[in-house]
CSV table of C-alpha atoms in Angstrom, one decimal:
chain,number,residue,atom,x,y,z
A,5,MET,CA,-36.0,9.2,0.3
A,6,THR,CA,-32.9,7.1,0.5
A,7,ARG,CA,-30.7,8.1,3.4
A,8,SER,CA,-26.9,7.8,3.2
A,9,ILE,CA,-24.5,7.5,6.1
A,10,ALA,CA,-20.7,7.1,6.1
A,11,PHE,CA,-18.8,5.5,9.0
A,12,ALA,CA,-15.5,7.4,9.2
A,13,SER,CA,-12.4,7.8,11.3
A,14,LEU,CA,-9.0,9.3,10.8
A,15,LYS,CA,-7.4,6.5,12.9
A,16,GLY,CA,-7.4,3.0,11.7
A,17,GLY,CA,-8.5,-0.1,13.7
A,18,VAL,CA,-11.2,1.7,15.6
A,19,GLY,CA,-13.9,-0.6,14.5
A,20,LYS,CA,-15.5,1.2,11.5
A,21,THR,CA,-16.1,-1.9,9.5
A,22,THR,CA,-17.4,-3.9,12.5
A,23,VAL,CA,-19.8,-1.1,13.3
A,24,ALA,CA,-20.9,-0.5,9.7
A,25,LEU,CA,-21.4,-4.2,9.0
A,26,ASN,CA,-23.4,-4.9,12.2
A,27,CYS,CA,-25.4,-1.7,11.9
A,28,ALA,CA,-26.3,-2.7,8.3
A,29,PHE,CA,-27.4,-6.1,9.6
A,30,ALA,CA,-29.5,-4.6,12.4
A,31,PHE,CA,-31.1,-2.0,10.1
A,32,ALA,CA,-32.1,-4.8,7.7
A,33,ARG,CA,-33.5,-6.9,10.6
A,34,ARG,CA,-35.7,-3.9,11.4
A,35,GLY,CA,-37.0,-3.9,7.9
A,36,ALA,CA,-35.0,-1.1,6.2
A,37,ARG,CA,-33.8,-2.0,2.7
A,38,THR,CA,-30.1,-1.5,3.3
A,39,LEU,CA,-27.1,-1.4,1.0
A,40,LEU,CA,-23.7,-1.6,2.6
A,41,VAL,CA,-20.9,-0.2,0.3
A,42,ASP,CA,-17.3,-1.0,0.9
A,43,THR,CA,-15.2,2.0,-0.1
A,44,ASP,CA,-12.0,0.7,1.5
A,45,GLN,CA,-9.4,-0.3,-1.1
A,46,GLN,CA,-8.3,-3.0,1.3
A,47,GLY,CA,-11.7,-4.5,1.0
A,48,ALA,CA,-12.5,-4.5,4.7
A,49,ILE,CA,-16.1,-5.8,4.3
A,50,GLY,CA,-14.9,-8.5,1.9
A,51,MET,CA,-12.3,-9.6,4.5
A,52,SER,CA,-14.9,-9.6,7.3
A,53,LEU,CA,-17.4,-11.8,5.6
A,54,ASP,CA,-17.0,-15.4,4.5
A,55,GLY,CA,-17.9,-15.7,0.8
A,56,VAL,CA,-17.5,-12.1,-0.2
A,57,GLY,CA,-13.7,-11.5,-0.4
A,58,ASP,CA,-13.1,-12.8,-3.9
A,59,ARG,CA,-16.2,-11.2,-5.5
A,60,ALA,CA,-15.8,-8.3,-8.0
A,61,GLY,CA,-17.4,-5.1,-6.9
A,62,LEU,CA,-16.8,-1.4,-6.9
A,63,ALA,CA,-13.2,-1.7,-8.1
A,64,ALA,CA,-14.2,-3.8,-11.1
A,65,ASN,CA,-17.0,-1.4,-11.9
A,66,LEU,CA,-14.6,1.5,-11.9
A,67,ALA,CA,-12.1,-0.3,-14.1
A,68,ARG,CA,-14.6,-1.4,-16.6
A,69,GLY,CA,-16.8,1.7,-16.5
A,70,GLY,CA,-19.8,-0.6,-15.9
A,71,PRO,CA,-23.0,0.1,-13.9
A,72,PRO,CA,-22.1,1.2,-10.4
A,73,LEU,CA,-24.1,-1.5,-8.6
A,74,GLU,CA,-22.9,-4.4,-10.7
A,75,GLY,CA,-21.5,-7.1,-8.5
A,76,MET,CA,-24.0,-6.3,-5.7
A,77,VAL,CA,-24.4,-9.3,-3.4
A,78,LYS,CA,-27.7,-10.4,-2.0
A,79,THR,CA,-27.6,-11.8,1.5
A,80,ARG,CA,-29.5,-14.2,3.7
A,81,LEU,CA,-31.6,-11.2,4.7
A,82,ALA,CA,-33.8,-10.0,1.9
A,83,GLU,CA,-33.4,-6.4,3.0
A,84,LEU,CA,-29.6,-6.4,3.1
A,85,CYS,CA,-27.3,-6.2,0.1
A,86,LEU,CA,-23.6,-5.6,-0.1
A,87,LEU,CA,-21.5,-3.9,-2.7
A,88,PRO,CA,-17.9,-5.1,-1.9
A,89,MET,CA,-14.8,-3.4,-3.1
A,90,GLY,CA,-13.4,-6.5,-4.8
A,91,PRO,CA,-9.7,-6.9,-5.7
A,92,VAL,CA,-7.9,-3.7,-6.5
A,93,GLU,CA,-5.0,-3.9,-8.9
A,94,ALA,CA,-1.9,-3.2,-6.8
A,95,LEU,CA,-0.5,-0.6,-9.2
A,96,ASP,CA,-3.9,1.2,-9.4
A,97,GLU,CA,-4.2,1.8,-5.6
A,98,ASP,CA,-2.6,5.3,-5.8
A,99,ARG,CA,-4.9,6.6,-8.4
A,100,PHE,CA,-8.0,4.7,-7.3
A,101,ALA,CA,-9.7,7.6,-5.5
A,102,VAL,CA,-8.8,10.0,-8.2
A,103,ASN,CA,-10.3,7.8,-10.8
A,104,ALA,CA,-13.4,7.2,-8.6
A,105,ARG,CA,-13.8,11.0,-8.3
A,106,GLU,CA,-13.5,11.5,-12.1
A,107,ALA,CA,-16.1,8.8,-12.7
A,108,ASN,CA,-18.4,10.1,-9.9
A,109,LEU,CA,-18.4,6.5,-8.7
A,110,LEU,CA,-20.1,7.0,-5.3
A,111,GLY,CA,-22.5,9.6,-6.6
A,112,ARG,CA,-23.7,7.1,-9.2
A,113,VAL,CA,-23.9,4.4,-6.6
A,114,LEU,CA,-26.3,6.7,-4.6
A,115,GLU,CA,-28.3,7.6,-7.7
A,116,GLN,CA,-28.8,4.0,-8.6
A,117,SER,CA,-29.8,3.1,-5.1
A,118,GLN,CA,-32.7,5.5,-4.8
A,119,ARG,CA,-35.3,3.1,-6.0
A,120,ASP,CA,-34.4,-0.1,-4.2
A,121,PHE,CA,-32.9,1.0,-0.9
A,122,ASP,CA,-34.0,3.0,2.1
A,123,LEU,CA,-30.5,3.3,3.4
A,124,VAL,CA,-27.0,3.2,1.9
A,125,LEU,CA,-24.2,2.8,4.4
A,126,PHE,CA,-20.6,3.5,3.4
A,127,ASP,CA,-17.7,1.8,5.2
A,128,THR,CA,-14.7,4.1,4.6
A,129,PRO,CA,-11.0,3.4,4.9
A,130,ALA,CA,-8.9,5.0,7.7
A,131,GLY,CA,-7.7,8.5,7.0
A,132,LEU,CA,-9.5,11.5,5.7
A,133,GLY,CA,-8.3,11.6,2.1
A,134,GLY,CA,-9.0,9.6,-0.9
A,135,MET,CA,-12.2,7.4,-0.7
A,136,SER,CA,-13.1,8.7,2.8
A,137,ARG,CA,-13.3,12.3,1.6
A,138,LEU,CA,-15.2,11.2,-1.5
A,139,ALA,CA,-17.7,9.4,0.6
A,140,LEU,CA,-18.1,12.4,2.9
A,141,GLU,CA,-18.7,14.6,-0.1
A,142,GLU,CA,-21.6,12.4,-1.2
A,143,VAL,CA,-23.5,11.3,1.9
A,144,ASP,CA,-26.1,13.0,3.9
A,145,SER,CA,-24.6,12.1,7.3
A,146,VAL,CA,-21.4,10.8,8.9
A,147,ILE,CA,-21.0,8.7,12.0
A,148,ALA,CA,-17.6,9.2,13.6
A,149,VAL,CA,-16.3,6.0,15.1
A,150,ALA,CA,-14.1,6.6,18.1
A,151,GLN,CA,-12.3,3.9,19.9
A,152,CYS,CA,-12.2,4.5,23.6
A,153,GLU,CA,-8.5,5.1,23.8
A,154,PRO,CA,-6.4,8.3,23.8
A,155,LEU,CA,-5.1,8.3,20.2
A,156,ALA,CA,-8.5,7.9,18.7
A,157,LEU,CA,-9.9,10.7,20.8
A,158,ARG,CA,-7.0,13.0,19.8
A,159,ALA,CA,-7.7,12.3,16.1
A,160,LEU,CA,-11.4,12.9,16.3
A,161,PRO,CA,-11.3,16.7,15.9
A,162,ARG,CA,-9.5,16.3,12.6
A,163,LEU,CA,-12.5,14.5,11.1
A,164,LEU,CA,-14.7,17.4,12.3
A,165,GLU,CA,-12.4,19.9,10.8
A,166,LEU,CA,-12.6,18.1,7.4
A,167,LEU,CA,-16.4,18.0,7.7
A,168,ALA,CA,-16.6,21.7,8.6
A,169,ARG,CA,-14.4,22.5,5.6
A,170,LEU,CA,-16.4,20.3,3.2
A,171,ARG,CA,-19.6,22.0,4.4
A,172,GLU,CA,-18.1,25.4,3.8
A,173,ILE,CA,-17.5,24.5,0.2
A,174,GLY,CA,-21.0,23.1,-0.4
A,175,SER,CA,-21.1,19.5,1.0
A,176,ALA,CA,-24.5,18.6,2.6
A,177,CYS,CA,-23.0,16.1,4.9
A,178,SER,CA,-23.5,16.6,8.6
A,179,LEU,CA,-22.3,14.8,11.7
A,180,LEU,CA,-25.0,12.4,12.8
A,181,GLY,CA,-23.1,11.4,15.9
A,182,VAL,CA,-20.1,9.8,17.5
A,183,VAL,CA,-20.0,6.2,18.6
A,184,GLY,CA,-17.6,5.0,21.1
A,185,THR,CA,-16.1,1.5,20.5
A,186,MET,CA,-14.1,-1.1,22.4
A,187,SER,CA,-15.3,0.5,25.6
A,188,SER,CA,-14.6,-1.2,28.9
A,189,PHE,CA,-15.5,-0.1,32.4
A,190,ARG,CA,-12.8,-2.3,33.9
A,191,ASP,CA,-9.9,-0.5,32.3
A,192,PRO,CA,-9.3,3.0,33.8
A,193,VAL,CA,-7.9,4.5,30.6
A,194,MET,CA,-10.8,3.2,28.5
A,195,LEU,CA,-13.3,4.4,31.1
A,196,ALA,CA,-11.6,7.8,31.2
A,197,SER,CA,-11.7,8.0,27.4
A,198,LEU,CA,-15.4,7.2,27.3
A,199,GLU,CA,-16.1,9.7,30.0
A,200,GLU,CA,-14.1,12.3,28.1
A,201,LEU,CA,-15.8,11.5,24.8
A,202,TRP,CA,-19.2,12.1,26.5
A,203,SER,CA,-17.9,15.3,28.1
A,204,LEU,CA,-16.4,16.8,25.0
A,205,TYR,CA,-18.9,15.7,22.4
A,206,ARG,CA,-22.0,15.8,24.7
A,207,ASP,CA,-25.2,14.9,23.0
A,208,GLN,CA,-23.5,14.0,19.8
A,209,VAL,CA,-22.3,10.8,21.4
A,210,PHE,CA,-24.6,7.9,21.0
A,211,ASP,CA,-25.8,6.5,24.4
A,212,THR,CA,-24.9,3.1,23.0
A,213,ALA,CA,-21.2,2.4,23.1
A,214,VAL,CA,-19.8,-0.8,21.5
A,215,PRO,CA,-18.0,-2.8,24.2
A,216,ARG,CA,-14.7,-4.6,24.0
A,217,ASP,CA,-15.9,-8.2,23.8
A,218,GLY,CA,-14.2,-11.4,22.7
A,219,THR,CA,-17.3,-12.3,20.7
A,220,PHE,CA,-16.3,-9.8,18.0
A,221,LEU,CA,-13.1,-11.9,17.4
A,222,GLN,CA,-15.2,-15.1,17.1
A,223,ALA,CA,-17.5,-13.4,14.6
A,224,SER,CA,-14.4,-12.1,12.7
A,225,ARG,CA,-12.9,-15.6,12.7
A,226,ALA,CA,-16.2,-17.1,11.3
A,227,GLY,CA,-16.6,-14.2,8.8
A,228,VAL,CA,-20.2,-13.4,9.9
A,229,PRO,CA,-22.1,-10.5,11.5
A,230,LEU,CA,-22.6,-10.9,15.2
A,231,GLY,CA,-26.2,-11.7,14.7
A,232,LEU,CA,-25.4,-14.8,12.6
A,233,LEU,CA,-22.6,-16.1,14.8
A,234,SER,CA,-25.0,-18.8,16.2
A,235,ARG,CA,-28.6,-19.7,16.0
A,236,ARG,CA,-29.1,-18.0,19.3
A,237,PRO,CA,-27.3,-14.6,18.7
A,238,PRO,CA,-24.8,-13.5,21.3
A,239,ALA,CA,-26.0,-11.0,23.8
A,240,VAL,CA,-23.6,-8.3,22.5
A,241,SER,CA,-25.3,-8.3,19.1
A,242,ALA,CA,-28.2,-6.5,20.8
A,243,VAL,CA,-25.9,-3.5,21.1
A,244,PHE,CA,-26.4,-2.8,17.4
A,245,ASP,CA,-30.1,-3.0,17.7
A,246,LYS,CA,-29.9,-0.2,20.3
A,247,LEU,CA,-27.5,1.8,18.2
A,248,VAL,CA,-29.6,1.7,15.1
A,249,ALA,CA,-32.7,2.6,17.1
A,250,GLU,CA,-30.7,5.7,18.2
A,251,ILE,CA,-29.5,6.4,14.6
A,252,GLU,CA,-33.1,6.2,13.4
A,253,GLU,CA,-34.2,8.6,16.0
A,254,ARG,CA,-31.5,11.1,14.9
A,255,LEU,CA,-32.4,10.6,11.3
A,256,GLY,CA,-35.9,11.6,12.3
A,257,THR,CA,-37.3,8.3,11.1
A,258,THR,CA,-38.8,7.2,14.4
A,259,ALA,CA,-40.7,9.0,17.1
A,260,GLY,CA,-38.5,9.7,20.1
A,261,GLY,CA,-37.9,12.2,22.9
A,262,GLU,CA,-40.8,12.7,25.2
A,263,ASP,CA,-42.9,10.0,23.6
A,264,ASP,CA,-40.3,7.4,24.3
A,265,GLY,CA,-42.1,5.4,26.9
A,266,PRO,CA,-43.8,2.1,27.5
A,267,ILE,CA,-45.9,0.7,24.7
A,268,ARG,CA,-49.1,-1.3,25.5
A,269,LEU,CA,-49.1,-4.8,24.2
A,270,VAL,CA,-52.9,-4.7,23.8
A,271,ASP,CA,-54.8,-1.7,22.4
B,27,MET,CA,0.9,16.9,39.6
B,28,THR,CA,-1.9,17.9,37.2
B,29,VAL,CA,-3.5,15.0,35.5
B,30,ARG,CA,-3.8,15.8,31.8
B,31,SER,CA,-6.9,14.9,29.9
B,32,VAL,CA,-6.9,11.7,27.8
B,33,SER,CA,-7.7,13.4,24.5
B,34,TRP,CA,-5.5,16.5,24.8
B,35,THR,CA,-8.4,18.2,23.1
B,36,ASP,CA,-9.6,21.7,23.8
B,37,ALA,CA,-13.3,21.6,24.7
B,38,GLN,CA,-14.0,25.0,23.2
B,39,ARG,CA,-12.4,23.9,19.9
B,40,VAL,CA,-14.7,20.9,19.9
B,41,SER,CA,-17.7,23.0,20.7
B,42,SER,CA,-16.9,25.3,17.8
B,43,LEU,CA,-16.4,22.4,15.4
B,44,LEU,CA,-19.6,20.7,16.5
B,45,ALA,CA,-21.5,23.9,15.8
B,46,ARG,CA,-20.2,23.9,12.2
B,47,VAL,CA,-20.8,20.2,11.4
B,48,THR,CA,-24.1,19.3,13.0
B,49,ALA,CA,-27.5,19.8,11.3
B,50,THR,CA,-30.7,20.7,13.1
B,51,ARG,CA,-32.7,17.6,13.6
B,52,SER,CA,-36.3,17.6,12.6
B,53,PRO,CA,-38.7,16.9,15.5
B,54,GLU,CA,-41.2,15.4,13.0
B,55,PRO,CA,-40.7,11.7,12.6
B,56,ALA,CA,-40.6,10.3,9.0
B,57,ALA,CA,-40.7,6.5,8.9
B,58,LEU,CA,-37.6,5.0,7.3
B,59,VAL,CA,-39.3,1.8,6.3
B,60,SER,CA,-42.8,3.0,5.4
B,61,ALA,CA,-41.1,5.2,2.8
B,62,MET,CA,-40.2,2.2,0.8
B,63,GLY,CA,-41.4,1.5,-2.7
B,64,ALA,CA,-43.5,-1.1,-4.4
B,65,ALA,CA,-41.7,-4.1,-2.9
B,66,ARG,CA,-43.2,-3.2,0.5
B,67,ALA,CA,-46.6,-2.0,-0.7
B,68,GLY,CA,-48.3,-4.8,1.1
B,69,ALA,CA,-46.7,-4.2,4.4
B,70,PRO,CA,-48.9,-2.8,7.0
B,71,GLY,CA,-48.6,0.9,7.2
B,72,LYS,CA,-49.9,1.2,10.7
B,73,ALA,CA,-48.4,4.0,12.8
B,74,ALA,CA,-46.4,3.1,15.9
B,75,PRO,CA,-48.6,2.6,18.9
B,76,THR,CA,-48.9,5.5,21.3
B,77,PRO,CA,-47.0,5.0,24.6
B,78,ALA,CA,-49.3,4.3,27.5
B,79,LYS,CA,-47.6,6.9,29.6
B,80,ALA,CA,-45.1,9.5,28.7
B,81,ALA,CA,-41.8,9.1,30.5
B,82,PRO,CA,-41.1,12.1,32.9
B,83,LYS,CA,-38.9,14.7,31.2
B,84,ALA,CA,-35.4,14.4,32.5
B,85,PRO,CA,-33.6,17.6,33.5
B,86,LYS,CA,-31.2,18.9,30.9
B,87,GLU,CA,-27.9,17.1,31.2
B,88,VAL,CA,-25.0,19.5,31.7
B,89,PRO,CA,-21.7,18.0,30.7
B,90,ARG,CA,-18.9,18.1,33.2
B,91,LEU,CA,-16.2,20.7,32.4
B,92,VAL,CA,-13.0,19.0,31.2
B,93,GLN,CA,-9.9,21.1,31.4
B,94,THR,CA,-7.4,20.1,28.8
B,95,SER,CA,-4.8,22.8,29.3
B,96,ASP,CA,-2.3,23.4,32.1
B,97,ASN,CA,-2.2,27.1,31.3
B,98,PRO,CA,-4.1,29.0,34.1
B,99,ALA,CA,-5.4,31.6,31.7
B,100,ASP,CA,-6.7,29.0,29.3
B,101,ARG,CA,-8.3,27.1,32.2
B,102,LEU,CA,-10.1,30.2,33.4
B,103,ASP,CA,-11.3,31.1,29.9
B,104,ALA,CA,-12.6,27.5,29.4
B,105,LEU,CA,-14.4,27.8,32.7
B,106,VAL,CA,-16.1,31.0,31.8
B,107,ALA,CA,-17.0,29.6,28.3
B,108,TRP,CA,-18.5,26.5,29.9
B,109,THR,CA,-20.5,28.5,32.4
B,110,LEU,CA,-21.9,30.7,29.6
B,111,ALA,CA,-22.7,27.7,27.5
B,112,HIS,CA,-24.4,25.6,30.1
B,113,GLN,CA,-25.9,27.8,32.8
B,114,ALA,CA,-28.8,30.3,32.7
B,115,CYS,CA,-26.7,33.5,32.7
B,116,VAL,CA,-25.7,36.3,30.4
B,117,GLY,CA,-22.3,36.9,32.0
B,118,ALA,CA,-19.7,35.1,34.0
B,119,PHE,CA,-16.5,35.9,35.8
B,120,VAL,CA,-13.7,34.4,37.9
B,121,ALA,CA,-12.1,36.4,40.7
B,122,ASP,CA,-9.6,35.7,43.4
B,123,ASP,CA,-10.4,36.2,47.1
B,124,ASN,CA,-9.0,39.7,46.9
B,125,GLY,CA,-11.7,40.6,44.5
B,126,LEU,CA,-9.3,40.8,41.5
B,127,THR,CA,-11.2,39.7,38.4
B,128,LEU,CA,-9.1,37.0,36.5
B,129,ALA,CA,-11.5,36.3,33.6
B,130,ALA,CA,-14.8,37.7,32.7
B,131,HIS,CA,-17.3,37.8,29.8
B,132,GLY,CA,-20.6,39.5,29.5
B,133,ILE,CA,-20.6,41.4,32.7
B,134,SER,CA,-20.5,45.2,33.2
B,135,GLU,CA,-17.8,47.2,34.9
B,136,ALA,CA,-20.2,47.9,37.7
B,137,HIS,CA,-20.5,44.2,38.4
B,138,VAL,CA,-16.7,43.8,38.2
B,139,SER,CA,-16.2,46.5,40.8
B,140,LEU,CA,-18.8,44.9,43.0
B,141,VAL,CA,-16.9,41.6,43.2
B,142,GLY,CA,-14.2,42.9,45.6
B,143,PRO,CA,-16.6,44.4,48.3
B,144,LEU,CA,-18.8,41.4,48.0
B,145,LEU,CA,-16.1,38.9,48.7
B,146,SER,CA,-14.8,41.1,51.6
B,147,ALA,CA,-18.2,41.1,53.1
B,148,LEU,CA,-18.3,37.3,52.9
B,149,VAL,CA,-15.2,37.0,55.0
B,150,GLY,CA,-17.2,38.1,57.9
B,151,VAL,CA,-20.1,35.8,57.1
B,152,ARG,CA,-17.8,32.8,57.0
B,153,THR,CA,-17.0,33.2,60.6
B,154,ILE,CA,-20.6,32.6,61.7
B,155,PRO,CA,-21.0,29.0,62.7
B,156,GLY,CA,-23.3,26.9,60.6
B,157,VAL,CA,-23.3,29.3,57.6
B,158,ASP,CA,-22.1,28.0,54.3
B,159,ALA,CA,-20.8,31.0,52.5
B,160,THR,CA,-19.2,29.1,49.7
B,161,ALA,CA,-22.2,29.9,47.5
B,162,GLY,CA,-24.7,32.7,47.3
B,163,ALA,CA,-26.8,35.0,45.2
B,164,LEU,CA,-27.8,38.6,45.3
B,165,TRP,CA,-30.6,40.5,43.5
B,166,LEU,CA,-29.2,43.6,41.8
B,167,GLY,CA,-32.1,45.5,40.4
B,168,ALA,CA,-33.4,43.3,37.6
B,169,GLN,CA,-30.5,40.9,37.6
B,170,MET,CA,-29.3,38.2,39.8
B,171,MET,CA,-25.6,37.8,40.6
B,172,SER,CA,-24.7,34.3,41.8
B,173,TRP,CA,-21.4,33.0,42.9
B,174,VAL,CA,-19.6,29.9,44.3
B,175,GLU,CA,-16.2,29.7,45.9
B,176,ALA,CA,-13.4,27.2,46.0
B,177,ARG,CA,-10.4,27.3,48.3
B,178,THR,CA,-6.9,26.1,47.4
B,179,THR,CA,-3.5,26.2,49.0
B,180,ARG,CA,-3.0,29.4,47.0
B,181,GLY,CA,-6.1,31.1,48.3
B,182,GLY,CA,-9.7,31.3,47.3
B,183,PHE,CA,-11.3,31.7,43.9
B,184,CYS,CA,-14.8,32.7,43.1
B,185,LEU,CA,-16.9,31.9,40.0
B,186,GLY,CA,-19.8,34.2,39.5
B,187,THR,CA,-22.7,34.6,37.0
B,188,VAL,CA,-25.1,37.4,36.2
B,189,GLY,CA,-28.4,36.5,34.7
B,190,ASP,CA,-32.1,37.2,34.7
B,191,GLU,CA,-33.1,34.4,37.0
B,192,ALA,CA,-31.9,32.6,40.1
B,193,LEU,CA,-29.7,29.5,39.6
B,194,SER,CA,-31.0,26.1,40.8
B,195,THR,CA,-29.4,24.2,43.6
B,196,ARG,CA,-28.2,21.7,40.9
B,197,ALA,CA,-26.6,24.6,38.9
B,198,PHE,CA,-24.7,25.7,42.0
B,199,GLU,CA,-23.4,22.2,42.5
B,200,GLN,CA,-22.3,22.1,38.8
B,201,LEU,CA,-20.6,25.5,39.1
B,202,LYS,CA,-18.8,24.4,42.3
B,203,GLU,CA,-17.6,21.3,40.6
B,204,ALA,CA,-16.4,23.2,37.5
B,205,LEU,CA,-14.6,25.8,39.6
B,206,GLY,CA,-13.0,23.0,41.7
B,207,THR,CA,-11.8,21.2,38.5
B,208,THR,CA,-10.4,24.4,37.2
B,209,VAL,CA,-8.4,25.6,40.2
B,210,ARG,CA,-7.2,22.2,41.2
B,211,GLY,CA,-3.5,22.1,40.6
B,212,LEU,CA,-3.2,25.8,39.7
């Protein structure tokens, strides 16, 4: 069964695209056939990856009424494919989500992904309307991305409210967890924010928080996932290996809990 | 000055929302990758090796109470809700050191009327050197009433629980901390 996860946040700039992209890479490295879909009309995935920004993708498929996965990009990892947004005609932006809903664009993406992918990850734009809402209506699970700072924390309940309302009217999407981003133990406000995130959202918060680290800027500048920044990946890239291990555990796709202990090298 | 929380978010509201948006997680693992189709048919389907030794089960983590409101009534309600949610009890109450019940949920009138005499009795106990009367428990028939106290410049406050079993030492510490957090700055 193909699992689908949206990375969402009301507030912009919290690291949704960074988390979605690096999680997709980490999932693929673990052997899961992964499709990363960019639902952000700004084309955040395209802007984050060298060689992807100019490619046609979801937007062109919608405009032409073509197959939903047309324009899918294969990557260096056999298990990882991308479906970028591609350029959106400036005058079409207002109606993009409406047209996407009418065409059942994301639903068709998921339908077409069933055979070839284990996992479909959706990077959503900031905000809770338009394409974000559409993604939440279609996926099984959502991961709330919360920057460890006051405004992002204050905005987080709004996402939960939307999710609760969508579930009331029939959506199957549930909260898979909350991931704290740009955390730092040196800054008292960030530390307090992370502590409060843990306190308020308890076991919904992933143990793995994504730290504030200059390496992210280097990867952004180079237009690559952290794991491909250099032949010897930066230490911070391991954060996403830990995060996807937690996600897999929550999806019920790995053994965890009390069995989570040392594993013998030799049987 | 009361330090306001970072998120300005009401913990009870979040708890209520989380209950509406989370799904029950299946304890049965289903391999994400082994479920793949023909392209992976040749991949070894061996199950994950069994851990050599199971890790000791950690005690259930109780989140710290975060007070997000400056309103005393809201703070006391949040304290009672947190206590009911995270401690082994069926009822909880907050009283001042005159025995006046300030907030309560799930306890009987009889228990409420017991609070005053109980706290009065403890005044005498406090004067005995070497006795810590800031926490205690009392069997009442089939139920256990437990309480912790916190003192402020405005007097003392008591947080009590009623349940079928005795609270652990750890639970007492958690209750003390939660009560301290609540009455600080009132």
